[in-house]
C-alpha cells in the first residue's frame, strides 16, 4: 500500500519521525521502524531491518500485556452480566 | 412514517396481535427489563471488540479480506438487457397502476411495489446478495436514450446534492401519506423521475447517477456490504460479506462521509418517530405552539447534525488515542464504510418482517393489478420473529467492528495503535447499539401530530 497520498496534521511542537521513503510522519520511532518493515520491505538497509525486528518483538510483548487486560475485561463483563441475570 | 402506517393499517385490518411490525414481536418475547436487555446488547458489542482485538495476525486479517472467487463476467449482455426491461416495466407499472389502479392501499400494486418490493425487498437483496439496482434502475435506462448537454458538474458540490436528496426523500416518506394514497405516490414518482432525467440530461448520465442521485447512491453503498461485488474490470466477484468495506478510498471526501452518516441516521429516524417516546416527547412541544410540519424536518436535520457531530468527535478523539499524525479527515473516510454494515443490519431488522408480512399481497397484486379484492393474503409471522430483528442489529455491529479492526490494521504500523484508534468508535457503537435495540423493541404507534 502506498502511503504517499495521505493527508497529515502534525502539531507544531510534537516529536516527528518521518519516513525517508514516503514522507509519512510518526509520533514514535518504533512506529516508524514498523512502518518501514510493513510498507517498504524491499527498500531497507540492514540497520532498518534490525530496527524493524526489534520493534516487532517489542510489539509482541506489549500485545501480550494488552491481551491479558482484554481477557480480564471480558471475564468481568461476563460475570457482571451473569450476576445481574441471577438477581433480576 | 408512511411505511409504518401502511403496516399498521394492515395489522388493524387483519386484527393481528403482532401485525407486520417487528416491534410488537420483539416486545412480546422480552421477559427481562428493558435496561438489562439494552445493556446486554451493548455488552455484546463491547465484548466482540475485545474478541476482535485478540486477532492480531496481520496476514490472517488480510487473507480474510482478500478472499474471493471470480463469478461471471458482469458485462454479459442478456442479463443486463433483461434487468433493464424489468426495471422499466416496474416503473411503468407504478405510474399506470398508481394513477388508474384501485385506491385501497393494500391492493394497489404501485404502493406495494414501491414500499414492499423495492424499498424493503430490493434494498435487502442489495446488501445480502449484490447491487442489482445498477442494472434495474429504470431512470438510468431511460436516460440512455436521452441526449446530454454534458455541462461540467461542479466539483465542490460532490455528493452533497445526494445528502440533501436523501434527507428530503426520507422527510417526504415520513410526513406525507405516500403509502396510503396511490395517486400521490405516482405523482411523486413522476416528479422524481422528471427531476432525475433533467439532471442526467444537463450533466450527463454517468455523472448524475454517480454523484447527485440519492437513490443510486443508497443502493450502491448498501451493495458494498454484499458478498457479490464488481471488480475494477467489471467482472463480478464473490467475497465474504462486508469485507469490501475495508478497502481504502471507498468513501472519498467529507461529502461522502456525510452521506454514510445520513444513511445511518435516516434508518434510525424512520423508526424513532413511530415510538411512543417520540409522541410523549413532542406532544408538549406541539401543544406549546410548534407547528408539526416544522417539527419533523427540524428533528431530521437536528438528528443528522448530532450524528455527524458525534462521528467527527469520535474521529478527533481517535487521532489522539492512536497518537497518529494522519489528518482527521483521513480517519473519517477510512472508518465511515463500516457504518454501512450497521445501517444494513438496522434496515434488515426494520423491514424483514414488514416484507414477509406483505409479500403475498404484493404477489396477488402483481398477478391482477386492477382487481380490488376485499381480502388480502398476508403472511403471519411466528412469535419468535422479533428475535431475528434484534440479531440483525447486533450482527451489523459485529461486522462493522471487524471491518474497522481490519481497516485500522491496514492504516497504522503498530497493532496496539490500531486497536487504540478504535476506542472512541466502539464507545459510540455501544451507545448506538443500545439506541437501535431500544427503537426496534418499542411498539410501533401511528405518527403523531400529522
mmCIF file of N, CA and C in Angstrom, chain A residues 1 3 5-11 14-17 24-28 31-32 34-35 38-39 56 59-60 62-63 66-71 73-74 77 81 84-85 88, chain B residues 32-33 35-37 39-40 43-44 46-51 53-54 56 58 248-249 316 322-328 330 334 410-417 419-420 423:
data_model
loop_
_atom_site.group_PDB
_atom_site.id
_atom_site.type_symbol
_atom_site.label_atom_id
_atom_site.label_comp_id
_atom_site.label_asym_id
_atom_site.label_seq_id
_atom_site.Cartn_x
_atom_site.Cartn_y
_atom_site.Cartn_z
ATOM 1 N N UNK A 1 0.857 -1.201 0.000
ATOM 2 C CA UNK A 1 0.000 0.000 0.000
ATOM 3 C C UNK A 1 0.887 1.243 0.000
ATOM 4 N N UNK A 3 1.695 5.051 0.839
ATOM 5 C CA UNK A 3 1.239 5.958 1.887
ATOM 6 C C UNK A 3 1.274 7.403 1.407
ATOM 7 N N UNK A 5 -0.257 9.201 -0.598
ATOM 8 C CA UNK A 5 -1.448 10.000 -0.891
ATOM 9 C C UNK A 5 -2.227 10.366 0.374
ATOM 10 N N UNK A 6 -1.633 10.174 1.549
ATOM 11 C CA UNK A 6 -2.323 10.536 2.782
ATOM 12 C C UNK A 6 -2.189 12.029 3.078
ATOM 13 N N UNK A 7 -3.152 12.533 3.850
ATOM 14 C CA UNK A 7 -3.053 13.901 4.340
ATOM 15 C C UNK A 7 -2.624 13.841 5.806
ATOM 16 N N UNK A 8 -1.764 14.772 6.222
ATOM 17 C CA UNK A 8 -1.256 14.737 7.593
ATOM 18 C C UNK A 8 -1.589 16.010 8.341
ATOM 19 N N UNK A 9 -1.573 15.891 9.648
ATOM 20 C CA UNK A 9 -1.901 17.009 10.504
ATOM 21 C C UNK A 9 -0.939 16.917 11.689
ATOM 22 N N UNK A 10 0.252 17.490 11.531
ATOM 23 C CA UNK A 10 1.287 17.345 12.553
ATOM 24 C C UNK A 10 1.300 18.575 13.449
ATOM 25 N N UNK A 11 1.135 18.400 14.771
ATOM 26 C CA UNK A 11 1.206 19.545 15.688
ATOM 27 C C UNK A 11 2.597 20.165 15.670
ATOM 28 N N UNK A 14 5.396 18.833 18.315
ATOM 29 C CA UNK A 14 5.405 17.398 18.613
ATOM 30 C C UNK A 14 6.638 16.730 18.018
ATOM 31 N N UNK A 15 7.096 15.624 18.627
ATOM 32 C CA UNK A 15 8.210 14.882 18.033
ATOM 33 C C UNK A 15 7.754 14.213 16.739
ATOM 34 N N UNK A 16 8.598 14.293 15.720
ATOM 35 C CA UNK A 16 8.219 13.724 14.431
ATOM 36 C C UNK A 16 9.318 12.791 13.908
ATOM 37 N N UNK A 17 8.941 11.586 13.542
ATOM 38 C CA UNK A 17 9.869 10.667 12.900
ATOM 39 C C UNK A 17 9.319 10.405 11.504
ATOM 40 N N UNK A 24 5.783 9.834 5.363
ATOM 41 C CA UNK A 24 4.733 9.786 6.379
ATOM 42 C C UNK A 24 5.331 10.007 7.772
ATOM 43 N N UNK A 25 4.782 10.954 8.540
ATOM 44 C CA UNK A 25 5.313 11.241 9.871
ATOM 45 C C UNK A 25 4.706 10.335 10.948
ATOM 46 N N UNK A 26 5.532 9.984 11.947
ATOM 47 C CA UNK A 26 5.053 9.178 13.072
ATOM 48 C C UNK A 26 5.443 9.825 14.386
ATOM 49 N N UNK A 27 4.673 9.525 15.422
ATOM 50 C CA UNK A 27 4.928 10.128 16.724
ATOM 51 C C UNK A 27 6.000 9.358 17.486
ATOM 52 N N UNK A 28 6.262 8.117 17.127
ATOM 53 C CA UNK A 28 7.253 7.317 17.849
ATOM 54 C C UNK A 28 8.214 6.663 16.866
ATOM 55 N N UNK A 31 7.271 3.121 15.786
ATOM 56 C CA UNK A 31 6.223 3.001 14.766
ATOM 57 C C UNK A 31 6.808 3.203 13.383
ATOM 58 N N UNK A 32 7.800 4.115 13.298
ATOM 59 C CA UNK A 32 8.468 4.332 12.016
ATOM 60 C C UNK A 32 9.182 3.045 11.590
ATOM 61 N N UNK A 34 8.428 -0.011 12.414
ATOM 62 C CA UNK A 34 7.412 -0.979 11.981
ATOM 63 C C UNK A 34 6.892 -0.641 10.592
ATOM 64 N N UNK A 35 6.663 0.654 10.377
ATOM 65 C CA UNK A 35 6.175 1.115 9.074
ATOM 66 C C UNK A 35 7.171 0.741 7.968
ATOM 67 N N UNK A 38 6.770 -2.897 7.178
ATOM 68 C CA UNK A 38 5.476 -3.306 6.613
ATOM 69 C C UNK A 38 5.250 -2.749 5.219
ATOM 70 N N UNK A 39 5.654 -1.496 5.003
ATOM 71 C CA UNK A 39 5.287 -0.845 3.741
ATOM 72 C C UNK A 39 6.440 -0.707 2.755
ATOM 73 N N UNK A 56 9.258 -5.126 16.212
ATOM 74 C CA UNK A 56 8.242 -6.166 16.091
ATOM 75 C C UNK A 56 8.191 -7.022 17.358
ATOM 76 N N UNK A 59 6.636 -5.097 20.098
ATOM 77 C CA UNK A 59 5.194 -5.005 19.875
ATOM 78 C C UNK A 59 4.506 -6.286 20.352
ATOM 79 N N UNK A 60 5.130 -7.429 20.059
ATOM 80 C CA UNK A 60 4.554 -8.705 20.514
ATOM 81 C C UNK A 60 4.398 -8.710 22.033
ATOM 82 N N UNK A 62 4.100 -6.091 24.102
ATOM 83 C CA UNK A 62 3.043 -5.216 24.603
ATOM 84 C C UNK A 62 1.668 -5.739 24.205
ATOM 85 N N UNK A 63 1.589 -6.435 23.071
ATOM 86 C CA UNK A 63 0.312 -7.055 22.694
ATOM 87 C C UNK A 63 -0.072 -8.144 23.702
ATOM 88 N N UNK A 66 -1.532 -6.476 26.562
ATOM 89 C CA UNK A 66 -2.872 -5.998 26.220
ATOM 90 C C UNK A 66 -3.879 -7.140 26.219
ATOM 91 N N UNK A 67 -3.480 -8.294 25.701
ATOM 92 C CA UNK A 67 -4.395 -9.445 25.636
ATOM 93 C C UNK A 67 -4.853 -9.850 27.029
ATOM 94 N N UNK A 68 -3.907 -9.794 27.976
ATOM 95 C CA UNK A 68 -4.277 -10.149 29.350
ATOM 96 C C UNK A 68 -5.346 -9.197 29.887
ATOM 97 N N UNK A 69 -5.129 -7.887 29.632
ATOM 98 C CA UNK A 69 -6.116 -6.896 30.088
ATOM 99 C C UNK A 69 -7.464 -7.125 29.423
ATOM 100 N N UNK A 70 -7.420 -7.396 28.105
ATOM 101 C CA UNK A 70 -8.671 -7.605 27.375
ATOM 102 C C UNK A 70 -9.396 -8.827 27.905
ATOM 103 N N UNK A 71 -8.632 -9.875 28.195
ATOM 104 C CA UNK A 71 -9.233 -11.091 28.739
ATOM 105 C C UNK A 71 -9.886 -10.794 30.086
ATOM 106 N N UNK A 73 -11.084 -7.932 31.060
ATOM 107 C CA UNK A 73 -12.300 -7.161 30.816
ATOM 108 C C UNK A 73 -13.441 -8.070 30.360
ATOM 109 N N UNK A 74 -13.108 -9.035 29.494
ATOM 110 C CA UNK A 74 -14.136 -9.976 29.013
ATOM 111 C C UNK A 74 -14.730 -10.785 30.164
ATOM 112 N N UNK A 77 -16.993 -8.559 32.196
ATOM 113 C CA UNK A 77 -18.296 -8.342 31.553
ATOM 114 C C UNK A 77 -19.180 -9.574 31.744
ATOM 115 N N UNK A 81 -22.652 -9.561 34.052
ATOM 116 C CA UNK A 81 -23.950 -9.882 33.444
ATOM 117 C C UNK A 81 -24.575 -11.121 34.089
ATOM 118 N N UNK A 84 -26.072 -10.112 37.330
ATOM 119 C CA UNK A 84 -27.307 -9.330 37.157
ATOM 120 C C UNK A 84 -28.454 -10.247 36.746
ATOM 121 N N UNK A 85 -28.177 -11.179 35.818
ATOM 122 C CA UNK A 85 -29.240 -12.079 35.373
ATOM 123 C C UNK A 85 -29.707 -12.988 36.506
ATOM 124 N N UNK A 88 -31.934 -10.447 38.764
ATOM 125 C CA UNK A 88 -33.165 -9.847 38.218
ATOM 126 C C UNK A 88 -34.263 -10.905 38.055
ATOM 127 N N UNK B 32 -37.158 -9.891 30.199
ATOM 128 C CA UNK B 32 -36.244 -9.211 31.100
ATOM 129 C C UNK B 32 -36.501 -7.713 31.009
ATOM 130 N N UNK B 33 -36.104 -6.930 32.018
ATOM 131 C CA UNK B 33 -36.326 -5.487 31.950
ATOM 132 C C UNK B 33 -35.550 -4.861 30.787
ATOM 133 N N UNK B 35 -33.752 -2.150 30.474
ATOM 134 C CA UNK B 35 -32.364 -1.686 30.696
ATOM 135 C C UNK B 35 -31.384 -2.839 30.624
ATOM 136 N N UNK B 36 -31.805 -4.000 31.090
ATOM 137 C CA UNK B 36 -30.903 -5.149 31.090
ATOM 138 C C UNK B 36 -30.716 -5.674 29.663
ATOM 139 N N UNK B 37 -31.838 -5.681 28.941
ATOM 140 C CA UNK B 37 -31.802 -6.097 27.535
ATOM 141 C C UNK B 37 -30.872 -5.193 26.737
ATOM 142 N N UNK B 39 -28.431 -3.234 27.956
ATOM 143 C CA UNK B 39 -27.034 -3.371 28.395
ATOM 144 C C UNK B 39 -26.420 -4.650 27.855
ATOM 145 N N UNK B 40 -27.221 -5.708 27.760
ATOM 146 C CA UNK B 40 -26.688 -6.953 27.219
ATOM 147 C C UNK B 40 -26.250 -6.759 25.770
ATOM 148 N N UNK B 43 -23.132 -4.718 25.789
ATOM 149 C CA UNK B 43 -22.015 -5.534 26.257
ATOM 150 C C UNK B 43 -21.568 -6.506 25.172
ATOM 151 N N UNK B 44 -22.516 -7.033 24.404
ATOM 152 C CA UNK B 44 -22.164 -7.964 23.328
ATOM 153 C C UNK B 44 -21.265 -7.276 22.310
ATOM 154 N N UNK B 46 -19.385 -4.519 22.884
ATOM 155 C CA UNK B 46 -18.112 -4.235 23.542
ATOM 156 C C UNK B 46 -17.240 -5.479 23.621
ATOM 157 N N UNK B 47 -17.853 -6.599 23.998
ATOM 158 C CA UNK B 47 -17.104 -7.844 24.139
ATOM 159 C C UNK B 47 -16.568 -8.303 22.790
ATOM 160 N N UNK B 48 -17.349 -8.080 21.721
ATOM 161 C CA UNK B 48 -16.851 -8.546 20.431
ATOM 162 C C UNK B 48 -15.691 -7.684 19.948
ATOM 163 N N UNK B 49 -15.649 -6.425 20.396
ATOM 164 C CA UNK B 49 -14.459 -5.618 20.090
ATOM 165 C C UNK B 49 -13.240 -6.231 20.779
ATOM 166 N N UNK B 50 -13.414 -6.604 22.048
ATOM 167 C CA UNK B 50 -12.292 -7.211 22.776
ATOM 168 C C UNK B 50 -11.855 -8.506 22.099
ATOM 169 N N UNK B 51 -12.849 -9.287 21.655
ATOM 170 C CA UNK B 51 -12.518 -10.541 20.964
ATOM 171 C C UNK B 51 -11.767 -10.264 19.665
ATOM 172 N N UNK B 53 -9.922 -7.821 19.038
ATOM 173 C CA UNK B 53 -8.572 -7.330 19.335
ATOM 174 C C UNK B 53 -7.607 -8.482 19.636
ATOM 175 N N UNK B 54 -8.124 -9.701 19.859
ATOM 176 C CA UNK B 54 -7.235 -10.851 20.032
ATOM 177 C C UNK B 54 -6.656 -11.301 18.697
ATOM 178 N N UNK B 56 -4.566 -10.579 16.062
ATOM 179 C CA UNK B 56 -3.538 -9.583 15.754
ATOM 180 C C UNK B 56 -2.589 -10.064 14.666
ATOM 181 N N UNK B 58 -1.564 -10.026 11.236
ATOM 182 C CA UNK B 58 -1.852 -9.204 10.062
ATOM 183 C C UNK B 58 -2.169 -10.027 8.821
ATOM 184 N N UNK B 248 -9.413 0.862 0.976
ATOM 185 C CA UNK B 248 -9.147 2.304 1.078
ATOM 186 C C UNK B 248 -9.887 3.071 -0.015
ATOM 187 N N UNK B 249 -10.172 4.328 0.255
ATOM 188 C CA UNK B 249 -10.799 5.228 -0.731
ATOM 189 C C UNK B 249 -12.195 4.798 -1.158
ATOM 190 N N UNK B 316 -11.891 12.766 16.041
ATOM 191 C CA UNK B 316 -10.911 13.615 16.737
ATOM 192 C C UNK B 316 -10.276 12.861 17.898
ATOM 193 N N UNK B 322 -4.881 7.168 19.194
ATOM 194 C CA UNK B 322 -3.930 6.431 18.364
ATOM 195 C C UNK B 322 -2.615 7.191 18.213
ATOM 196 N N UNK B 323 -2.566 8.434 18.717
ATOM 197 C CA UNK B 323 -1.378 9.295 18.571
ATOM 198 C C UNK B 323 -0.882 9.310 17.133
ATOM 199 N N UNK B 324 -1.783 9.514 16.212
ATOM 200 C CA UNK B 324 -1.372 9.500 14.811
ATOM 201 C C UNK B 324 -1.296 10.917 14.263
ATOM 202 N N UNK B 325 -0.450 11.095 13.238
ATOM 203 C CA UNK B 325 -0.378 12.385 12.565
ATOM 204 C C UNK B 325 -1.206 12.389 11.281
ATOM 205 N N UNK B 326 -1.935 11.319 11.048
ATOM 206 C CA UNK B 326 -2.837 11.335 9.889
ATOM 207 C C UNK B 326 -3.922 12.377 10.146
ATOM 208 N N UNK B 327 -4.317 13.079 9.086
ATOM 209 C CA UNK B 327 -5.338 14.108 9.246
ATOM 210 C C UNK B 327 -6.658 13.456 9.664
ATOM 211 N N UNK B 328 -7.435 14.151 10.526
ATOM 212 C CA UNK B 328 -8.722 13.583 10.951
ATOM 213 C C UNK B 328 -9.615 13.179 9.780
ATOM 214 N N UNK B 330 -8.786 11.938 7.057
ATOM 215 C CA UNK B 330 -8.317 10.648 6.569
ATOM 216 C C UNK B 330 -8.977 9.507 7.359
ATOM 217 N N UNK B 334 -11.818 6.611 6.294
ATOM 218 C CA UNK B 334 -11.486 5.196 6.390
ATOM 219 C C UNK B 334 -12.441 4.432 7.298
ATOM 220 N N UNK B 410 -4.657 -1.911 8.636
ATOM 221 C CA UNK B 410 -4.090 -1.509 7.360
ATOM 222 C C UNK B 410 -3.494 -0.101 7.453
ATOM 223 N N UNK B 411 -4.092 0.716 8.311
ATOM 224 C CA UNK B 411 -3.751 2.141 8.368
ATOM 225 C C UNK B 411 -2.553 2.420 9.267
ATOM 226 N N UNK B 412 -2.438 1.691 10.386
ATOM 227 C CA UNK B 412 -1.401 2.006 11.367
ATOM 228 C C UNK B 412 -0.319 0.922 11.399
ATOM 229 N N UNK B 413 0.941 1.341 11.556
ATOM 230 C CA UNK B 413 2.017 0.345 11.601
ATOM 231 C C UNK B 413 1.994 -0.473 12.899
ATOM 232 N N UNK B 414 1.627 0.171 14.008
ATOM 233 C CA UNK B 414 1.607 -0.567 15.273
ATOM 234 C C UNK B 414 0.219 -1.138 15.507
ATOM 235 N N UNK B 415 0.172 -2.428 15.851
ATOM 236 C CA UNK B 415 -1.131 -3.064 16.018
ATOM 237 C C UNK B 415 -1.848 -2.568 17.267
ATOM 238 N N UNK B 416 -1.046 -2.237 18.292
ATOM 239 C CA UNK B 416 -1.656 -1.708 19.512
ATOM 240 C C UNK B 416 -2.262 -0.329 19.240
ATOM 241 N N UNK B 417 -1.553 0.434 18.386
ATOM 242 C CA UNK B 417 -2.049 1.745 17.967
ATOM 243 C C UNK B 417 -3.376 1.580 17.212
ATOM 244 N N UNK B 419 -5.536 -0.858 17.558
ATOM 245 C CA UNK B 419 -6.601 -1.221 18.497
ATOM 246 C C UNK B 419 -7.061 0.014 19.268
ATOM 247 N N UNK B 420 -6.078 0.843 19.693
ATOM 248 C CA UNK B 420 -6.433 2.048 20.461
ATOM 249 C C UNK B 420 -7.230 3.029 19.622
ATOM 250 N N UNK B 423 -11.043 2.757 20.128
ATOM 251 C CA UNK B 423 -11.742 3.002 21.399
ATOM 252 C C UNK B 423 -12.944 3.941 21.269
#
